[in-house]
Coordinates of C-alpha atoms in Angstrom, one line a residue:
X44 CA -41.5 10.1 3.0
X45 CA -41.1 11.2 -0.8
X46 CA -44.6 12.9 -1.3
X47 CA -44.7 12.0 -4.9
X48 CA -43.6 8.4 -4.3
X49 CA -46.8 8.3 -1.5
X50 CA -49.3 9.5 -4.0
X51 CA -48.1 7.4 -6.9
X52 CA -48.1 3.9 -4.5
X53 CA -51.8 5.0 -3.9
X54 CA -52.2 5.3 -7.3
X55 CA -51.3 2.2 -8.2
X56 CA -53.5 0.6 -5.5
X57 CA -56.5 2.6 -6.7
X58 CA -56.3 1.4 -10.6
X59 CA -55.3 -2.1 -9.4
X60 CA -58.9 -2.1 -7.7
X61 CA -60.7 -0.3 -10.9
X62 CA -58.6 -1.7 -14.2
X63 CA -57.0 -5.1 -14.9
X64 CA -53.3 -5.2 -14.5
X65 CA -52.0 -6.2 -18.2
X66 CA -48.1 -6.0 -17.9
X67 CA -45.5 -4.9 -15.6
X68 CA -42.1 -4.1 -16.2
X69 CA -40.3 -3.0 -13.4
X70 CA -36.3 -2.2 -13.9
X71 CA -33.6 -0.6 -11.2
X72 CA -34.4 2.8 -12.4
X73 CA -37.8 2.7 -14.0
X74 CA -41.4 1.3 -14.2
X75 CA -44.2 0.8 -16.6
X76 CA -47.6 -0.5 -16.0
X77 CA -50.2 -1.3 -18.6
X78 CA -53.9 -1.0 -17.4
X79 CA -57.3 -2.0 -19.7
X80 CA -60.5 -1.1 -19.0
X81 CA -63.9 0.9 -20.8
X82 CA -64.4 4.9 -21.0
X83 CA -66.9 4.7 -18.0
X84 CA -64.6 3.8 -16.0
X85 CA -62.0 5.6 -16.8
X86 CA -63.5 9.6 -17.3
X87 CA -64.6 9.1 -13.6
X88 CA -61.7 8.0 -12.2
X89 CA -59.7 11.1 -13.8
X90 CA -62.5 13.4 -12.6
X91 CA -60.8 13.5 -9.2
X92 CA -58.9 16.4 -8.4
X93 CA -56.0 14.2 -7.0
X94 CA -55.4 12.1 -10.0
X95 CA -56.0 15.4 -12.4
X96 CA -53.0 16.8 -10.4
X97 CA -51.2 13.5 -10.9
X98 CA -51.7 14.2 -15.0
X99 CA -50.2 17.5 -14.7
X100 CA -46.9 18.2 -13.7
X101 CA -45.2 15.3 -12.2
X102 CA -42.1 12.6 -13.1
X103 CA -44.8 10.4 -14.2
X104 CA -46.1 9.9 -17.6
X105 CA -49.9 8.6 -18.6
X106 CA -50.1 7.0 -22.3
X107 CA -53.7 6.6 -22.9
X108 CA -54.7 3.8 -26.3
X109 CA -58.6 4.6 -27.1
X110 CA -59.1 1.3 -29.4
X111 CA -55.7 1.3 -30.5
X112 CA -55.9 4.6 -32.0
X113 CA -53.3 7.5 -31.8
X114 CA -52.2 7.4 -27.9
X115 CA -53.0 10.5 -25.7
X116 CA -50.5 11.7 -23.2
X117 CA -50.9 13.4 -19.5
X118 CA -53.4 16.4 -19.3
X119 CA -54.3 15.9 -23.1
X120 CA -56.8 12.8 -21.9
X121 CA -58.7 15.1 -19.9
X122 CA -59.3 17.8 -22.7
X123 CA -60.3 14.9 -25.0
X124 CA -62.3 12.5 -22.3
X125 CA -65.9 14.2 -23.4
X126 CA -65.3 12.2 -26.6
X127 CA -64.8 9.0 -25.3
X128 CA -67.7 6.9 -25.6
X129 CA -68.6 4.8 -22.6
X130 CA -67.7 1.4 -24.3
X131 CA -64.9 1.9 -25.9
X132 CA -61.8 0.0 -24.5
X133 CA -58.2 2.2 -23.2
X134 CA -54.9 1.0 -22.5
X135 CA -53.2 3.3 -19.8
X136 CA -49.4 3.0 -19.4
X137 CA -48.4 4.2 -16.4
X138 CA -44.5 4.9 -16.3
X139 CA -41.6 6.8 -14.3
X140 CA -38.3 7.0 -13.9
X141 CA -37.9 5.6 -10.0
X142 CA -34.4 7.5 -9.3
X143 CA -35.3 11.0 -10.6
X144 CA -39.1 11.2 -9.3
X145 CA -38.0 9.4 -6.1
X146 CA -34.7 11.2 -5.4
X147 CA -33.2 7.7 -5.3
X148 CA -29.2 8.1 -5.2
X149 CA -26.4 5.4 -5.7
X150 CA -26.8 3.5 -2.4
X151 CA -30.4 3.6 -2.9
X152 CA -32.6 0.3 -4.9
X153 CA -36.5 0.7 -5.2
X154 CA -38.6 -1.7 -6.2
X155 CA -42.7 -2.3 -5.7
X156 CA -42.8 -5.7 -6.8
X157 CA -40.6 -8.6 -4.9
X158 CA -40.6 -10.7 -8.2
X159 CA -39.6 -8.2 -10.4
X160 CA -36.4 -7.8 -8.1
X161 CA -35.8 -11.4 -7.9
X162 CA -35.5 -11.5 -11.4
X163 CA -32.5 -9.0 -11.7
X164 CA -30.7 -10.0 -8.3
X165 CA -28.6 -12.1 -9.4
X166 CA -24.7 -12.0 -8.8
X167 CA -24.7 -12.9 -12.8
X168 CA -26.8 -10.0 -14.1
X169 CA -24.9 -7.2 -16.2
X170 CA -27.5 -4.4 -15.0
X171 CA -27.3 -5.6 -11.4
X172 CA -23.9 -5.7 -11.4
X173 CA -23.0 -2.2 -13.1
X174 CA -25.6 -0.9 -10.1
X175 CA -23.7 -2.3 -7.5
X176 CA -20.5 -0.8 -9.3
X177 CA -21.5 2.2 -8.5
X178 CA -22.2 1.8 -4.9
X179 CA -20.3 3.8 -2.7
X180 CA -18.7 1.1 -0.4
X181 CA -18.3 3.5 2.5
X182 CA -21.7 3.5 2.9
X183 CA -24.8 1.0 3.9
X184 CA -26.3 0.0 0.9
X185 CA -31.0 0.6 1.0
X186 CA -32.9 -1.9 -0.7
X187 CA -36.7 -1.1 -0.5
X188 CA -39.2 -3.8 -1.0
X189 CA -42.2 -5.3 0.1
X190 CA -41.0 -6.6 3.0
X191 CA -42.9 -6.5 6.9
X192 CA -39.6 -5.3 9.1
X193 CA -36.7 -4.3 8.4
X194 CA -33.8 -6.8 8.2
X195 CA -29.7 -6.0 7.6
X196 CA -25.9 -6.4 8.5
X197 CA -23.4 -4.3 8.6
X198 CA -23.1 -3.1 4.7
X199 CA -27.1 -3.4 3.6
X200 CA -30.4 -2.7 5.0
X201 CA -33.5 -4.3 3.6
X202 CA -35.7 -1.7 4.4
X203 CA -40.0 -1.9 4.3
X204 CA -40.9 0.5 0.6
X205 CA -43.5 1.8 3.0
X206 CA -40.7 3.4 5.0
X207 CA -38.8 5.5 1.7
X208 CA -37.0 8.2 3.4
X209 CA -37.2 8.0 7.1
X210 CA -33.8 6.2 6.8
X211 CA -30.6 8.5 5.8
X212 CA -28.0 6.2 3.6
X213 CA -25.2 6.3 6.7
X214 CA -21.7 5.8 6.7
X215 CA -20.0 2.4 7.4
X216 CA -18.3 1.8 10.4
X217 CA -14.0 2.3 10.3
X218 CA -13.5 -1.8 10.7
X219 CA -15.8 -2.1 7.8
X220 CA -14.7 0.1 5.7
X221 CA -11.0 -1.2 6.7
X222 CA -12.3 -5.0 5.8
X223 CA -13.3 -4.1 2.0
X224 CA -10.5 -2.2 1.4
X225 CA -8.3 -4.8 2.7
X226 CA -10.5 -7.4 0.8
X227 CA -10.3 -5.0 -2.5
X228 CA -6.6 -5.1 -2.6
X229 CA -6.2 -9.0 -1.8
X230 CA -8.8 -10.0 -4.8
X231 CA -7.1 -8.1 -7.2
X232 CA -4.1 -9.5 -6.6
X233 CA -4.5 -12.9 -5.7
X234 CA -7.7 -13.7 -7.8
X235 CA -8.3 -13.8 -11.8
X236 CA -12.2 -12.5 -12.6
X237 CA -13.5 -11.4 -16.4
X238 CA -14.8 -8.9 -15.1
X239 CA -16.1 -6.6 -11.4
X240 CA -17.9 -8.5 -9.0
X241 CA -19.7 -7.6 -5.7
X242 CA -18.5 -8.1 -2.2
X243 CA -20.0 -11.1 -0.7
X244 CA -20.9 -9.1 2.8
X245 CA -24.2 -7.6 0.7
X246 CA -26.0 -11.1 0.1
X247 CA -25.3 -12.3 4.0
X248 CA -28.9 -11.5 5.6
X249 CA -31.6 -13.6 6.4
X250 CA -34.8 -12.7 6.1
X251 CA -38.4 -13.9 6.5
X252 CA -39.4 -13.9 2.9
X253 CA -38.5 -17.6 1.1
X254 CA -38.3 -16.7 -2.2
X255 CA -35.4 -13.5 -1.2
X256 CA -33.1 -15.6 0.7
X257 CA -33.0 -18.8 -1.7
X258 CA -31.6 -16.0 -3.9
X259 CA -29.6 -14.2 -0.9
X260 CA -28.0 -18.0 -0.6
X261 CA -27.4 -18.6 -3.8
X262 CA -25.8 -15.3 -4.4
X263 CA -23.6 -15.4 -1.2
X264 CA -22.6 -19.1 -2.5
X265 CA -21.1 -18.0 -6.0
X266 CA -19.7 -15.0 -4.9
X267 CA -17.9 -16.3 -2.2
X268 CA -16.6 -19.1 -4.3
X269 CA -15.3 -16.2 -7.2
X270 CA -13.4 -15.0 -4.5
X271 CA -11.7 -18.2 -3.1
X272 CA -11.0 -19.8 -6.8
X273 CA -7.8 -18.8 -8.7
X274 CA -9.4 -17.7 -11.8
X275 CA -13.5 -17.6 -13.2
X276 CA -14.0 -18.1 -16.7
X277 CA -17.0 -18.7 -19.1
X278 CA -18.8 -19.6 -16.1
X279 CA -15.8 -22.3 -14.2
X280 CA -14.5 -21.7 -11.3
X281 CA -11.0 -22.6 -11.3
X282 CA -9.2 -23.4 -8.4
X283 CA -5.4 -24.9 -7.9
X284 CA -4.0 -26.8 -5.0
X285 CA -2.8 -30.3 -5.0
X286 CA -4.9 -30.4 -8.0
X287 CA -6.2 -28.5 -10.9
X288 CA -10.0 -28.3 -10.3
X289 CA -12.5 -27.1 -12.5
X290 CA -16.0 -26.9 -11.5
X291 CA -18.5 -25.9 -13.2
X292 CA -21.6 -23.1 -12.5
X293 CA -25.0 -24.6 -12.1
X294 CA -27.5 -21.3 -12.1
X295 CA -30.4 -23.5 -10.5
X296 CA -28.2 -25.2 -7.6
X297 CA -29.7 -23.6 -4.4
X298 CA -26.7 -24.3 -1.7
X299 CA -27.5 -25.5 1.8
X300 CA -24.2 -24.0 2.9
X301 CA -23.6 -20.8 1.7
X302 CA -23.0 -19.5 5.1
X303 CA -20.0 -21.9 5.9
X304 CA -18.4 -20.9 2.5
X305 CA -18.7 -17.6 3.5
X306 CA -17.4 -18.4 6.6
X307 CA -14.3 -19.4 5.0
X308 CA -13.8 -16.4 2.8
X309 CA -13.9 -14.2 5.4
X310 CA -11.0 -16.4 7.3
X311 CA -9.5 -16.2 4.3
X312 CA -9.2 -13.1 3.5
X313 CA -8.4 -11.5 7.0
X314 CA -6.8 -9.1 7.9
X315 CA -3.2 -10.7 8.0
X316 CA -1.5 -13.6 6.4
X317 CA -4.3 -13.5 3.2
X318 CA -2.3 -15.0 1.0
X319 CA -1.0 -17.8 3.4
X320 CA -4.3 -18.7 4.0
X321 CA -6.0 -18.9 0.7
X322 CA -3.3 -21.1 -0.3
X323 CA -4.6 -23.1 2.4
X324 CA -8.1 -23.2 1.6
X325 CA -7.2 -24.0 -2.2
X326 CA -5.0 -26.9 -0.9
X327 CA -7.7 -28.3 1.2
X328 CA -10.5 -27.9 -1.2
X329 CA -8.6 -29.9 -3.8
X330 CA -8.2 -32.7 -1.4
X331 CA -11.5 -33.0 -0.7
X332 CA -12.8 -32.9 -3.5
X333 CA -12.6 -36.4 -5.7
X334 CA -16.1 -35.2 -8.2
X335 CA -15.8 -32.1 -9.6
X336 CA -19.5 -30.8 -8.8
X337 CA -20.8 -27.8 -6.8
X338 CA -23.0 -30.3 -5.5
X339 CA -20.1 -31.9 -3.9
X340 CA -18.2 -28.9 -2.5
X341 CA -21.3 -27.8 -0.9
X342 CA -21.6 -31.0 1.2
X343 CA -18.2 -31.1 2.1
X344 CA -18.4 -27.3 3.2
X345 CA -18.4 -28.1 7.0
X346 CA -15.6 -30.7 7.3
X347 CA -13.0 -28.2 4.5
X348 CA -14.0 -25.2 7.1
X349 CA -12.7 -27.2 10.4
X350 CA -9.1 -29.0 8.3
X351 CA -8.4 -25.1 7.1
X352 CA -8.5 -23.7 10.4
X353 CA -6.6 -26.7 11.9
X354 CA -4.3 -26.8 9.4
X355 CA -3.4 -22.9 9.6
X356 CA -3.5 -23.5 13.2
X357 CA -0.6 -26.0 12.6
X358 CA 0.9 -23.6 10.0
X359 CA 1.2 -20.6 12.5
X360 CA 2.7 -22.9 15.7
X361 CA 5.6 -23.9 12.6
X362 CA 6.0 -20.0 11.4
X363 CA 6.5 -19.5 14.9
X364 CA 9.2 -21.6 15.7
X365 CA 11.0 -20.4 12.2
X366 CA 10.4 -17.0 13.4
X367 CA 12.6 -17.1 16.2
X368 CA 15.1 -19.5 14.4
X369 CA 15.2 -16.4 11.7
X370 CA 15.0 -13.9 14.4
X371 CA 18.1 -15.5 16.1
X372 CA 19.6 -15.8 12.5
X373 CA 19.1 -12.5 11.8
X374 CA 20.7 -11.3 14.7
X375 CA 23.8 -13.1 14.2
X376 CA 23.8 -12.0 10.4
X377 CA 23.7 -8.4 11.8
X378 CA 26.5 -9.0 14.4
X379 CA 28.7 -10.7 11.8
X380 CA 28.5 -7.3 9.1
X381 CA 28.6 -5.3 11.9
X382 CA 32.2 -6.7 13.1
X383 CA 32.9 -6.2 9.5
X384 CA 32.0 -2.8 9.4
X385 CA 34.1 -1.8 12.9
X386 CA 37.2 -3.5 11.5
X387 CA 36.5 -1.2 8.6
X388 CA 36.6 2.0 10.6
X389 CA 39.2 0.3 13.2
X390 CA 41.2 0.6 9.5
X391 CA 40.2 4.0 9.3
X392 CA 41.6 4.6 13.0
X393 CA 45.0 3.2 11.8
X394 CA 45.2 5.2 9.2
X395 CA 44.7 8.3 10.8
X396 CA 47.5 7.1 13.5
X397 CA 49.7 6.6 10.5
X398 CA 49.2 10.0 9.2
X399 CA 49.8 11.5 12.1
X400 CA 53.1 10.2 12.3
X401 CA 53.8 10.9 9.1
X402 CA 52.8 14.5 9.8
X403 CA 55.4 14.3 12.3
X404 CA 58.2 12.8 10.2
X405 CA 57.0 15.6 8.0
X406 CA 57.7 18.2 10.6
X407 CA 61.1 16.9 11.3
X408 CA 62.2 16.9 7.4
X409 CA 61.0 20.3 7.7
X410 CA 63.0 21.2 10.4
X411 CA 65.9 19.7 9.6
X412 CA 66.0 21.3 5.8
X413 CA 65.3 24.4 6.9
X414 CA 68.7 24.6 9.5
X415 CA 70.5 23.4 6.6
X416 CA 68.3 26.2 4.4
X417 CA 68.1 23.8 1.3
X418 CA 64.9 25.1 -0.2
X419 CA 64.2 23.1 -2.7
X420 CA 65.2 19.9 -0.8
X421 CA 62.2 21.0 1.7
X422 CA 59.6 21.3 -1.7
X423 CA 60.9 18.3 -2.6
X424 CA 60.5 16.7 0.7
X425 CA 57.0 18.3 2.0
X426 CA 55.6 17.6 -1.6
X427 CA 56.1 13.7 -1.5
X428 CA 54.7 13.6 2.1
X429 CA 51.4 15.2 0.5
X430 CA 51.0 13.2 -2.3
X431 CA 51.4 10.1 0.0
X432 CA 48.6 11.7 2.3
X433 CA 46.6 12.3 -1.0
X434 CA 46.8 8.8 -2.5
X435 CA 46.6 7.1 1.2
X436 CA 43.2 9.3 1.9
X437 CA 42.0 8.1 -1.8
X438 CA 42.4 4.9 -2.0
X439 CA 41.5 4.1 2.5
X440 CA 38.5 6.3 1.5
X441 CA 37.5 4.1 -1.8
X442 CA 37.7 0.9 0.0
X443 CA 36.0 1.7 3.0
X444 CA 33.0 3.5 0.8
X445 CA 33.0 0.1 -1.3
X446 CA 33.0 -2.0 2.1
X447 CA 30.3 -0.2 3.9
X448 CA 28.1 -0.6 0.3
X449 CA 28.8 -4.8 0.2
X450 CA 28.2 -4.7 4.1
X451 CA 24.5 -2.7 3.5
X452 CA 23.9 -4.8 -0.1
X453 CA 25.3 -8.0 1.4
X454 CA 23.0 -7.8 4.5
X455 CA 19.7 -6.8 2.7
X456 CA 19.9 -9.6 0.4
X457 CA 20.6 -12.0 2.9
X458 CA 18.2 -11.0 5.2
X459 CA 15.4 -11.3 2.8
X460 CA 15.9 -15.0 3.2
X461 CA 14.0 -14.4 6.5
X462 CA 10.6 -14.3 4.7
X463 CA 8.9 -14.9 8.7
X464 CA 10.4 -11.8 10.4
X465 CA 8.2 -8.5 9.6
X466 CA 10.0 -5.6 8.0
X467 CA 10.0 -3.4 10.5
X468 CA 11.6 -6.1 12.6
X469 CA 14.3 -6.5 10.7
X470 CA 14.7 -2.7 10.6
X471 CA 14.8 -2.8 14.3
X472 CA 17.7 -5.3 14.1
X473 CA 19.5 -3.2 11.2
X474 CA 19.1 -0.2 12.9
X475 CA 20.5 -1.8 16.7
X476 CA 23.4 -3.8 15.4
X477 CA 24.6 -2.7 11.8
X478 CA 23.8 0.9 11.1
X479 CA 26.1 2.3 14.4
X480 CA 29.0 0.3 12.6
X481 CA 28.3 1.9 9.0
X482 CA 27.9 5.5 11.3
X483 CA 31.5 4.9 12.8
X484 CA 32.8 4.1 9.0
X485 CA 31.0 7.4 8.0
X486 CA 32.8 9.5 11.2
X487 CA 36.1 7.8 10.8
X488 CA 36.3 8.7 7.1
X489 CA 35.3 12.3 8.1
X490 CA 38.0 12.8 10.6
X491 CA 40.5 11.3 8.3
X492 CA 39.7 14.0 5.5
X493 CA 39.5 17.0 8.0
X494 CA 42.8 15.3 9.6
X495 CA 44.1 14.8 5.9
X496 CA 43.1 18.1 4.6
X497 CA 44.6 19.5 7.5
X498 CA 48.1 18.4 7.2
X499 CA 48.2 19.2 3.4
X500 CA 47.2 22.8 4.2
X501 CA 49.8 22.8 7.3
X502 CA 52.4 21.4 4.9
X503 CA 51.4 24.0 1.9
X504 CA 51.9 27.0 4.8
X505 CA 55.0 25.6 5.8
X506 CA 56.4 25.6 2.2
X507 CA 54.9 29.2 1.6
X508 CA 56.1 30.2 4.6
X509 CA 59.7 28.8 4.1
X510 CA 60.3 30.3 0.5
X511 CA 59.0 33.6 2.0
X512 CA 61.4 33.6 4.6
X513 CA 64.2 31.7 3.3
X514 CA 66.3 35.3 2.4
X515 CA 66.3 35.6 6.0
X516 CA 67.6 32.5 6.9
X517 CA 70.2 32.7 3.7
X518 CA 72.0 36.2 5.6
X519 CA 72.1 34.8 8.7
X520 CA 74.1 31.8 7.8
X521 CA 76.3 34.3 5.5
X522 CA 76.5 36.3 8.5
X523 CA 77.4 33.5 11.0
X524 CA 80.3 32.3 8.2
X525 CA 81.6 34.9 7.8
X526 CA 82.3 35.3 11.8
X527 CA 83.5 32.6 12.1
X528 CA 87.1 33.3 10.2
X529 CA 87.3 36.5 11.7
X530 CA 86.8 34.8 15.1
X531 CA 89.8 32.6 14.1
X532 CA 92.3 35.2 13.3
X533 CA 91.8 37.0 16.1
X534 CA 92.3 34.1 18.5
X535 CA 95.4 33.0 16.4
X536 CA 96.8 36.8 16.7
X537 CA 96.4 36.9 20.5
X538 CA 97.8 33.3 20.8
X539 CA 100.7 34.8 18.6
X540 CA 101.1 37.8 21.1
X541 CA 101.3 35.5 24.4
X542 CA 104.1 33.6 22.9
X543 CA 106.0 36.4 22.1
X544 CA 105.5 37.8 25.4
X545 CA 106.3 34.6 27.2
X546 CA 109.6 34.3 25.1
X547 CA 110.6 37.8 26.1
X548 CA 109.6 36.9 29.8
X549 CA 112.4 34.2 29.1
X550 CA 115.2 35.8 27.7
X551 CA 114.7 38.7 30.4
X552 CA 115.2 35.8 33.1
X553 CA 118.1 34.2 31.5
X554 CA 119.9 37.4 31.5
X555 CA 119.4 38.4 34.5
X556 CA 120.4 35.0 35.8
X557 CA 123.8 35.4 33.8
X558 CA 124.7 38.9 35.5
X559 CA 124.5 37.2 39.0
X560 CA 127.1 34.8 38.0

């Protein structure tokens, strides 16, 4: 335990027992007490080398009033207490500030008297609520009072003052911490306040003090209901459903049901489906509700908890069946694109057929113009096959680019239609059935290029390679026409020669034949 917090609660007992009790003022942070009583009781009380300790030195300040004189401060009424005279009446003032002479951090509320608490826990108050602000929310929350036992939940502890540090502020368990973050986000977005308010998981205790948990309830009650409303206002809670309701905040109305309403915050704001369900809630509260009173809502708490979970029973066994119904949808969305997308690279695959065989016709141009070694036929030739695989491989590569794009755009805009399938569902389903048809688009266009690319290089070589060597091919047809004449003349000169010779061969005969007769 604190030892200056020890001595000054004994303090205070002691000049309770001596002095009358004028005032107290007890805030979050600080406290003053205002004691009366005569000199001769006073200079003997101080005597005591405890309390003259206690006037020296410590977080708390003494203000001493001798007959409404000039006030006296700490040690100085012991340098001037031979003076007093034994019937003359002083006003001590006993103050300190409870979070620096404590050691009181931000998950940590003091206070001595249960009434003086009462009157600033309110879920309304401006300094109870900028103390709660600063709560660290990952952590329980202390409250010390003058209770018997301890009593607490999982975010606060209503801890016996008695007891001031033998309890460590721990950390919140992960679910918790989990559940007010979750609960953080949801409020923001789906609820209007003026201004911060406080979780309702810090007012749901029950203790054995009356006074504490009518204020616990009512608490729990409003803050819940800030929560659950659309929008809260110059104190109306706002809520829309089948109706607009409006209902207005009664500061003395002690709810009997404060538990069921937080009941059905907490449903409603779950983990999953928040939205879904406060829409729920709103819808039902509406119904119920034919006088707009807090009175009303209050009585009705029991049968609106029971037609909200029914209902969202009912809700879910429908989202259910419309989540397969999507899921089935979905996947025949995905199979149509994904036909669309194979005919796209099948289109790709003809191409590339095409180009081949033009690569061939090319080859046998080629061929052909070189034998008859017509140059600039062959330029002429090679150079319109390359533009036609340039302007081919542009405008194939355009319009399958542009169709995978629609097939992608096309599919996430209709698939957001399917509000009941999770995204990562429908990233399963994109993933299975569409994205290997975009990857075959993707492959096919990169086979065509490095085909494409390819054949104009093999085309450029063949040019380069043809001018280079065309000198070559120019001689040897020179060469081969000019053997070819002299070929001729010497086959007509020995045809020449074997006629003579045969008509020799005759005439020798002939006159040989003549002599015989």
């Amino acid at each position: 335990m604190n030892n200056l917090f020890q001595r000054f609660a004994s303090l205070l007992v002691d000049l309770r027992g001596v002095f009358t009790q004028t005032s107290w003022e007890e805030h979050f942070d600080t406290l003053f007490v205002t004691y009366e009583g005569k000199g001769i009781d006073f200079k003997p009380f101080f005597e005591t080398n405890e309390n003259q300790l206690m006037l020296k030195g410590t977080d708390i300040s003494f203000k001493f009033v001798i007959d409404g004189s000039s006030p006296f401060y700490d040690g100085d009424f012991i340098k001037t207490s031979r003076y007093i005279q034994n019937e003359q009446t002083i006003l001590l003032t006993v103050s300190v500030n409870k979070k620096i002479g404590f050691s009181l951090n931000d998950n940590q509320i003091l206070f001595f008297e249960m009434e003086s608490f009462l009157s600033f826990f309110k879920w309304q108050n401006e300094k109870f609520l900028s103390i709660l602000q600063s709560v660290n929310y990952e952590k329980f929350i202390h409250i010390y009072l003058p209770v018997d036992k301890m009593f607490k939940n999982h975010f606060v502890k209503i801890i016996p003052i008695n007891d001031l540090g033998k309890y460590h502020v721990e950390p919140l368990g992960e679910k918790q911490i989990q559940e007010i973050r979750i609960i953080r986000e949801s409020r923001e977005e789906l609820t209007r306040v003026e201004h911060w308010f406080p979780f309702p998981h810090a007012f749901s205790l029950d203790t054995n003090h009356e006074n504490l948990n009518r204020q616990l309830q009512q608490n729990l009650f409003f803050v819940s209901l800030i929560h659950i409303a659309n929008k809260f206002k110059d104190n109306i809670f706002t809520i829309r459903g089948q109706k607009n309701l409006e209902l207005a905040h009664d500061e003395t109305f002690i709810p009997k049901n404060a538990s069921i309403l937080y009941s059905i915050f907490k449903f409603s704001f779950g983990a999953e489906q928040t939205q879904d369900k406060l829409e729920i809630t709103r819808n039902i509260i509406t119904i119920y509700l034919h006088q707009e009173t807090i009175k009303q809502l209050d009585e009705q708490l029991d049968k609106m908890k029971q037609t909200i979970e029914r209902h969202f029973s009912m809700y879910v066994q429908d989202k259910i069946k419309k989540f397969f119904d999507d899921t089935k949808d979905a996947i025949d969305l995905a199979h149509k694109y994904a036909l669309e997308a194979r005919e796209a690279a099948d289109k790709i695959a003809t191409n590339i057929s095409t180009s081949i065989l033009a690569l061939i016709t090319a080859v046998f141009s080629g061929i052909v113009v070189m034998a008859r070694g017509n140059f600039l036929f062959l330029v002429v030739a090679l150079g319109l096959h390359i533009l036609y695989f340039l302007l081919s491989y542009s405008f194939n590569r355009h319009f399958a680019l542009k169709k995978q794009t629609d097939i992608n755009y096309i599919y996430d805009l209709t698939n957001e239609n399917f509000t009941n399938i999770a995204l990562d569902e429908k990233e399963q389903i994109k993933e299975k059935y569409v994205t290997p048809a975009i990857n075959s688009i993707r492959s096919n266009l990169k086979k065509y290029f490095w085909l494409t690319f390819g054949m104009i290089v093999f085309m450029i070589v063949l040019i380069l390679g043809t001018y280079l060597t065309q000198d070559l091919f120019t001689n040897q047809n020179e060469q081969l026409d000019k053997n070819i004449p002299v070929e001729q003349n010497q086959t007509n000169k020995n045809k020449s020669l074997n006629g003579n010779n045969n008509e020799l061969q005759e005439n020798v005969s002939k006159g040989k034949s003549s002599n015989t007769n």
